PDB file of C-alpha atoms and ligand atoms in Angstrom:
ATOM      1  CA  UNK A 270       0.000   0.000   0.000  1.00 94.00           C
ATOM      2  CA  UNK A 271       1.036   3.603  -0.741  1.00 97.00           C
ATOM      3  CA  UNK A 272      -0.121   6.574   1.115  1.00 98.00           C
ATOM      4  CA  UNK A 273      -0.080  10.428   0.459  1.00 98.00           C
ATOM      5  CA  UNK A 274      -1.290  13.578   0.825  1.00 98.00           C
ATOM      6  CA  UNK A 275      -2.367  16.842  -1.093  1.00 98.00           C
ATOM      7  CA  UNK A 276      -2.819  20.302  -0.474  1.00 98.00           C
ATOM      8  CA  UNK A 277      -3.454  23.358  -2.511  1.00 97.00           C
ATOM      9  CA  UNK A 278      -4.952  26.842  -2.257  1.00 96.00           C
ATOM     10  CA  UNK A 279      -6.087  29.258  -4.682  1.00 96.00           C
ATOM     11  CA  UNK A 280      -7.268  33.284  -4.627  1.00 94.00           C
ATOM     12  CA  UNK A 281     -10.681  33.971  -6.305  1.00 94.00           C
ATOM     13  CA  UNK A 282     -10.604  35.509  -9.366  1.00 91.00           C
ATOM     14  CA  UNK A 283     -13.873  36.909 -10.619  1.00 82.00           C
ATOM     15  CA  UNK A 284     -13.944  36.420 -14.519  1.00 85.00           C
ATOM     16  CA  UNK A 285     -13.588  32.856 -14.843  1.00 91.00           C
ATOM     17  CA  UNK A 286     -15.838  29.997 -13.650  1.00 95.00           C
ATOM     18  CA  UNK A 287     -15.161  28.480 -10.924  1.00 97.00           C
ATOM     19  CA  UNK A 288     -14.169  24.967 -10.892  1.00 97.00           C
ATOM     20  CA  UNK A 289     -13.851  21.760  -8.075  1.00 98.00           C
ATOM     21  CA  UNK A 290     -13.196  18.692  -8.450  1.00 98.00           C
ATOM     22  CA  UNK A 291     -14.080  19.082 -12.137  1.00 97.00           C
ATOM     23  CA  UNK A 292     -16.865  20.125 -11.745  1.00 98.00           C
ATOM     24  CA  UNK A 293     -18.330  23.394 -12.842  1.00 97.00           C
ATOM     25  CA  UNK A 294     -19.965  25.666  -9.764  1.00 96.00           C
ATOM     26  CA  UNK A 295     -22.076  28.866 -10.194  1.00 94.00           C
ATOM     27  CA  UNK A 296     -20.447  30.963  -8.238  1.00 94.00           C
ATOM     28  CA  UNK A 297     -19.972  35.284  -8.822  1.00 91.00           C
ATOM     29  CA  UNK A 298     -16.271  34.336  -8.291  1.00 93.00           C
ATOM     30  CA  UNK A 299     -13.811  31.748 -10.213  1.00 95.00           C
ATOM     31  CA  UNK A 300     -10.174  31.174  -8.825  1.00 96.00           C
ATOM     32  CA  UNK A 301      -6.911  32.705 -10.719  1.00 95.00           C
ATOM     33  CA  UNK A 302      -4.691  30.212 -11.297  1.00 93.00           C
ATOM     34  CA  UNK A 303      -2.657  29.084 -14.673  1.00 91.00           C
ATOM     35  CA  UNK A 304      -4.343  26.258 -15.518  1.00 93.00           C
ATOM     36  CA  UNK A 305      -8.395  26.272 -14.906  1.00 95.00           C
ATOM     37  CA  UNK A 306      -7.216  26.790 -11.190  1.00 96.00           C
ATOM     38  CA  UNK A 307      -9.303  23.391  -9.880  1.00 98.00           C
ATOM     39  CA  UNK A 308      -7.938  23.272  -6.957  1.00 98.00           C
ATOM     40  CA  UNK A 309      -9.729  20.127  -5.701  1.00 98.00           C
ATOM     41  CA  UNK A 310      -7.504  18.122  -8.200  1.00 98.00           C
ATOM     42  CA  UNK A 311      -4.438  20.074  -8.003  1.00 98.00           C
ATOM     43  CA  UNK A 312      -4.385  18.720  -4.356  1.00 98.00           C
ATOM     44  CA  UNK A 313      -5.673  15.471  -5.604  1.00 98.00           C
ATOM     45  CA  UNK A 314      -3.173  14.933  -7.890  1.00 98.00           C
ATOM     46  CA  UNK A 315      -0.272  15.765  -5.516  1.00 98.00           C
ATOM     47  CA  UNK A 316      -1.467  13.059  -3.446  1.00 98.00           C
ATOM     48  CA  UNK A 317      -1.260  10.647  -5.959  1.00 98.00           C
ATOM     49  CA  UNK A 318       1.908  11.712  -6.957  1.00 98.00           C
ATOM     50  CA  UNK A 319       2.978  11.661  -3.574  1.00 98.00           C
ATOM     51  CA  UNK A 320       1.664   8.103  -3.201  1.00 98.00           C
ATOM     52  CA  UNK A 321       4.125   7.243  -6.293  1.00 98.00           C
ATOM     53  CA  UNK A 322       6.759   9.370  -5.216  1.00 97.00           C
ATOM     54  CA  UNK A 323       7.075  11.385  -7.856  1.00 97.00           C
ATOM     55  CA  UNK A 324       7.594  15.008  -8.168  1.00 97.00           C
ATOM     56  CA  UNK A 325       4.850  17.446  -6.796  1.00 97.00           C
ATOM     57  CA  UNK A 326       2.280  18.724  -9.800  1.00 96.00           C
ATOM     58  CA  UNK A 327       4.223  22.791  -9.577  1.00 94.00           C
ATOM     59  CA  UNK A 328       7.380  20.923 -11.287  1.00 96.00           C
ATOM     60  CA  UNK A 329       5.682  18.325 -13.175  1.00 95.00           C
ATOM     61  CA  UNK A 330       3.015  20.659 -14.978  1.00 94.00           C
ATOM     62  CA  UNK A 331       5.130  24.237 -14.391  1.00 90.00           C
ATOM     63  CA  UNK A 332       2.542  27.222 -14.349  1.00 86.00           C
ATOM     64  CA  UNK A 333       5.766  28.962 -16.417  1.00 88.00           C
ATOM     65  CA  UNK A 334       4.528  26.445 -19.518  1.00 89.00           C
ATOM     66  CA  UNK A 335       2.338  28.051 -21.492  1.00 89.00           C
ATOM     67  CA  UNK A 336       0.909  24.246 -22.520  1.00 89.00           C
ATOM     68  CA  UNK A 337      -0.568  24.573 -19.119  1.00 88.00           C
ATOM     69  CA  UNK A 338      -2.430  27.706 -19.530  1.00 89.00           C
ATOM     70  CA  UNK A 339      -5.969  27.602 -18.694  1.00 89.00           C
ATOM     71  CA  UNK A 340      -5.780  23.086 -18.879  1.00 92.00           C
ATOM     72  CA  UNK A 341      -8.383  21.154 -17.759  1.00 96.00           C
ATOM     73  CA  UNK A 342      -7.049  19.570 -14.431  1.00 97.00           C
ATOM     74  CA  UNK A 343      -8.917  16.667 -15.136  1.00 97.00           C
ATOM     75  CA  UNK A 344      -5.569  15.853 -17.736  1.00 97.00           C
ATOM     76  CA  UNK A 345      -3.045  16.000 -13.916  1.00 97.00           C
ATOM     77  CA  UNK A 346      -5.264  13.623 -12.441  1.00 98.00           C
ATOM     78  CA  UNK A 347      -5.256  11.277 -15.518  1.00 97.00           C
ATOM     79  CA  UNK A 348      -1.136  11.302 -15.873  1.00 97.00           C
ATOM     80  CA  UNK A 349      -0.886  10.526 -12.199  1.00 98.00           C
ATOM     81  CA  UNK A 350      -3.592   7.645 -12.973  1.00 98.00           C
ATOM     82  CA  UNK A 351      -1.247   6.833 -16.003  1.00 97.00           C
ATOM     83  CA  UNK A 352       1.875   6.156 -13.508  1.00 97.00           C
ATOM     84  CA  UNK A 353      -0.170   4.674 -11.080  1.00 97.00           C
ATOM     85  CA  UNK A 354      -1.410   2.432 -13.316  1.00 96.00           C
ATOM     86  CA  UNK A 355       2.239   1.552 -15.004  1.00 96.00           C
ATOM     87  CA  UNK A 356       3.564   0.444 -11.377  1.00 95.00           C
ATOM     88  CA  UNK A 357       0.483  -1.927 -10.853  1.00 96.00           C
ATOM     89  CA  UNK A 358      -1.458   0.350  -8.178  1.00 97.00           C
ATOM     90  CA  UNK A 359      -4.978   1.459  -8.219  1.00 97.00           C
ATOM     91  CA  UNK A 360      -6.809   3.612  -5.718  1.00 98.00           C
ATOM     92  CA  UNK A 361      -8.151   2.294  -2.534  1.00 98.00           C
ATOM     93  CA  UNK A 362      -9.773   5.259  -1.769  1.00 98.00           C
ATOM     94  CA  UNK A 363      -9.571   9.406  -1.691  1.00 98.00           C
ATOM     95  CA  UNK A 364     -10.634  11.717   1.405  1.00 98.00           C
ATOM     96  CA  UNK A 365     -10.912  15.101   0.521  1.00 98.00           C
ATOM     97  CA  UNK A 366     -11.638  18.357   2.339  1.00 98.00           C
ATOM     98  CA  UNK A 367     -12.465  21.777   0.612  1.00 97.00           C
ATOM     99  CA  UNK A 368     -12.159  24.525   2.617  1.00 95.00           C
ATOM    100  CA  UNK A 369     -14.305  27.331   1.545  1.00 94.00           C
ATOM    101  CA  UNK A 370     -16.237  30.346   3.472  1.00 91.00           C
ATOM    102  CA  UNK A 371     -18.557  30.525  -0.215  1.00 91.00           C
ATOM    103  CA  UNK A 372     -20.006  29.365  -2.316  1.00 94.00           C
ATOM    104  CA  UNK A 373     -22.197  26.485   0.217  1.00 93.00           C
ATOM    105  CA  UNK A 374     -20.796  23.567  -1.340  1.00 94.00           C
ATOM    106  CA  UNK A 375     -23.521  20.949  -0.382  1.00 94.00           C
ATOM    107  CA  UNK A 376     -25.980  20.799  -2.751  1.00 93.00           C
ATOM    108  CA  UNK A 377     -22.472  20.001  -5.057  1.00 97.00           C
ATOM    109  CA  UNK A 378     -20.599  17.199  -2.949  1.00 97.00           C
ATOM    110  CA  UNK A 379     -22.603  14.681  -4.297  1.00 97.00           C
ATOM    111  CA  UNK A 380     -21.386  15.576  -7.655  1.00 98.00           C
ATOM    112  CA  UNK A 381     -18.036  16.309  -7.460  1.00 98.00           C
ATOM    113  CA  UNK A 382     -17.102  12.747  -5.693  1.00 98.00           C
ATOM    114  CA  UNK A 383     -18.772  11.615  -8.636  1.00 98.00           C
ATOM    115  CA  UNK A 384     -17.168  13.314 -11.424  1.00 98.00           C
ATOM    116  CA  UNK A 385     -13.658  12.353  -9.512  1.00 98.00           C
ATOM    117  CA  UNK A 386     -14.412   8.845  -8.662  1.00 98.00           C
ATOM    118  CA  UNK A 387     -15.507   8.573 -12.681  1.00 98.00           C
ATOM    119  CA  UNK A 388     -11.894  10.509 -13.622  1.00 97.00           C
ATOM    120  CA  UNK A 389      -9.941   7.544 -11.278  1.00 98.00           C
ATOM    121  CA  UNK A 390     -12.352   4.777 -12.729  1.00 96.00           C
ATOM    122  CA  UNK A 391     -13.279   3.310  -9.197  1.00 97.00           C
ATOM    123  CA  UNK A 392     -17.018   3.366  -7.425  1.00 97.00           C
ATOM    124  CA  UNK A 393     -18.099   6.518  -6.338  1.00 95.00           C
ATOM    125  CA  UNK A 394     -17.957   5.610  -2.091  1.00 96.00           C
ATOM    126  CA  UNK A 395     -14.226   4.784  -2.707  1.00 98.00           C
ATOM    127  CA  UNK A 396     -13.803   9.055  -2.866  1.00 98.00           C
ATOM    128  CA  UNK A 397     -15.467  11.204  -0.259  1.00 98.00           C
ATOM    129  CA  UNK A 398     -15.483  14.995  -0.746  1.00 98.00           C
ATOM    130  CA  UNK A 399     -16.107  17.107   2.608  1.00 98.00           C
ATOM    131  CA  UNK A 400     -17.215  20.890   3.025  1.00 96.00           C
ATOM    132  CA  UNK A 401     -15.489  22.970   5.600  1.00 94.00           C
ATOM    133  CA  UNK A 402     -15.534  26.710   6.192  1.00 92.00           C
ATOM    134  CA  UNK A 403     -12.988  28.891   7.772  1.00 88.00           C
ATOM    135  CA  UNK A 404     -16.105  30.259  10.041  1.00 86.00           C
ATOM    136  CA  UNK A 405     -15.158  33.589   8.408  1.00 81.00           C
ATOM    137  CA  UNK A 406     -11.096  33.489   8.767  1.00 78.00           C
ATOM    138  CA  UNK A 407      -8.956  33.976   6.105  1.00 67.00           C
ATOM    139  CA  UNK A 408      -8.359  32.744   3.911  1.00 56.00           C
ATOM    140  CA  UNK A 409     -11.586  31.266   3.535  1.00 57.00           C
ATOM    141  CA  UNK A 410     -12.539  35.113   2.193  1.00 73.00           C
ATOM    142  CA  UNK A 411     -10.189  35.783  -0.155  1.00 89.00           C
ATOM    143  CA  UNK A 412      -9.895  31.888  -1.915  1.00 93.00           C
ATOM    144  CA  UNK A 413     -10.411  28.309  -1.743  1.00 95.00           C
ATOM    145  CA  UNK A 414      -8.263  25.605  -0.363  1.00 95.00           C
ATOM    146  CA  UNK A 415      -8.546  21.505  -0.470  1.00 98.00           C
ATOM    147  CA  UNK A 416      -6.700  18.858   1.276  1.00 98.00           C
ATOM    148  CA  UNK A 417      -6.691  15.356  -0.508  1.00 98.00           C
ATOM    149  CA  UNK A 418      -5.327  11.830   0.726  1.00 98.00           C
ATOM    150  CA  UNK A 419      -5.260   8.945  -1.621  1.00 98.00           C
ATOM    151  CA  UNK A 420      -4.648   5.182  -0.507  1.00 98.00           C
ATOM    152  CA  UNK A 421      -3.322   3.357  -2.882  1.00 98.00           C
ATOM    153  CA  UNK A 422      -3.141  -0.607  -3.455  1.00 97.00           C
ATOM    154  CA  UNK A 423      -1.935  -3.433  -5.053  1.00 94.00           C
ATOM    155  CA  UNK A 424      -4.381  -3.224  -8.720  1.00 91.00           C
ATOM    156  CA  UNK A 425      -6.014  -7.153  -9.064  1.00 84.00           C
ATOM    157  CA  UNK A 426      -3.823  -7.916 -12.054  1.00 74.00           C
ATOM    158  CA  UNK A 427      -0.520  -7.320 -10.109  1.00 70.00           C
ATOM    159  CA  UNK A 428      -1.582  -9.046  -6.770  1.00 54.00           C
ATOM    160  CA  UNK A 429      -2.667 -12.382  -8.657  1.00 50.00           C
ATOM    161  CA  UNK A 430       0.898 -12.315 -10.521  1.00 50.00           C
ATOM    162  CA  UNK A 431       2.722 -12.012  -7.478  1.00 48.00           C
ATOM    163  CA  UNK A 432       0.658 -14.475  -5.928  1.00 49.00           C
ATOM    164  CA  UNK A 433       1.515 -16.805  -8.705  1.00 47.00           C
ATOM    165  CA  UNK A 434       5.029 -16.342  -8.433  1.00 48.00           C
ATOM    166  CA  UNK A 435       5.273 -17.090  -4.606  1.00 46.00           C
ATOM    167  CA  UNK A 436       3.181 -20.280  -5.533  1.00 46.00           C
ATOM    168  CA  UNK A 437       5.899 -20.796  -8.249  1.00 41.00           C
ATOM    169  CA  UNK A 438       8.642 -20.546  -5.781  1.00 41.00           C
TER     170      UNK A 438
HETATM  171 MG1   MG B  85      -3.104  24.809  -7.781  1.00 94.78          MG
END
């Protein structure tokens, strides 16, 4: 089993839409970021690359790379998947917390453990999203934060093969 953890934080920026967890939220106020500033996956995806132990999403995807420029997060979260996937691991399950003063994130939970548990290809109560305010502290005002923690496991393919090789031995 691999472990890790993600965190990431972004200011609101009000002309673009806002975006969590890949999912689109009506909101007065999108976050500034380089890519589409999602930053449900962007600490999603550095805990699966910190599961894998590779290098953090900042030097992997650099916001100075203008191929990065307003990208759909969804395409981090699917080259993590990618690696996972080449060194025989598949999610266990994701915890997630979004820390946010507005918009009320409730009515969208639902959804966005969806859309994320769709995006890793496992069942949607293997990936919980939580809501959290900062009861009015920054920087729940000014921007948007998320903390993610992935467990990752042996995928079924990999565990039967080593099985058979012990059996072998
Ligand atoms: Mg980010």
């Amino acid at each position: 089993m691999r472990i890790g953890i993600g965190y990431d934080i972004h200011r609101f920026d009000g002309k673009r839409p806002l975006k969590l967890g890949g999912v689109t939220i009506p909101h007065a106020r999108g976050l500034a970021g380089h890519s589409d500033a999602d930053v449900l996956l962007h600490a999603l995806a550095d805990a699966l690359f910190g599961a894998l132990g590779e290098p953090d999403l900042g030097e992997q995807f650099p916001p100075s790379d203008p191929r990065w420029r307003n990208a759909d997060s969804r395409t981090f979260i699917k080259t993590a998947c990618a690696a996972m996937r080449r060194r025989g691991l598949a999610v266990g399950n994701v915890d997630t917390t979004v820390i946010a003063d507005a918009p009320k994130l409730t009515g969208y939970k639902r959804r966005m453990s969806r859309a994320i548990s769709a995006l890793l290809g496992v069942a949607p109560d293997q990936v919980s999203v939580k809501g959290k305010t900062t009861e009015g502290l920054a920087p729940g005002k000014a921007g948007i934060a998320a903390h993610a923690v992935v467990l990752l496991t042996a995928a079924q393919g990999s565990r039967l093969k080593a099985r058979g090789r012990s059996r072998g031995r």
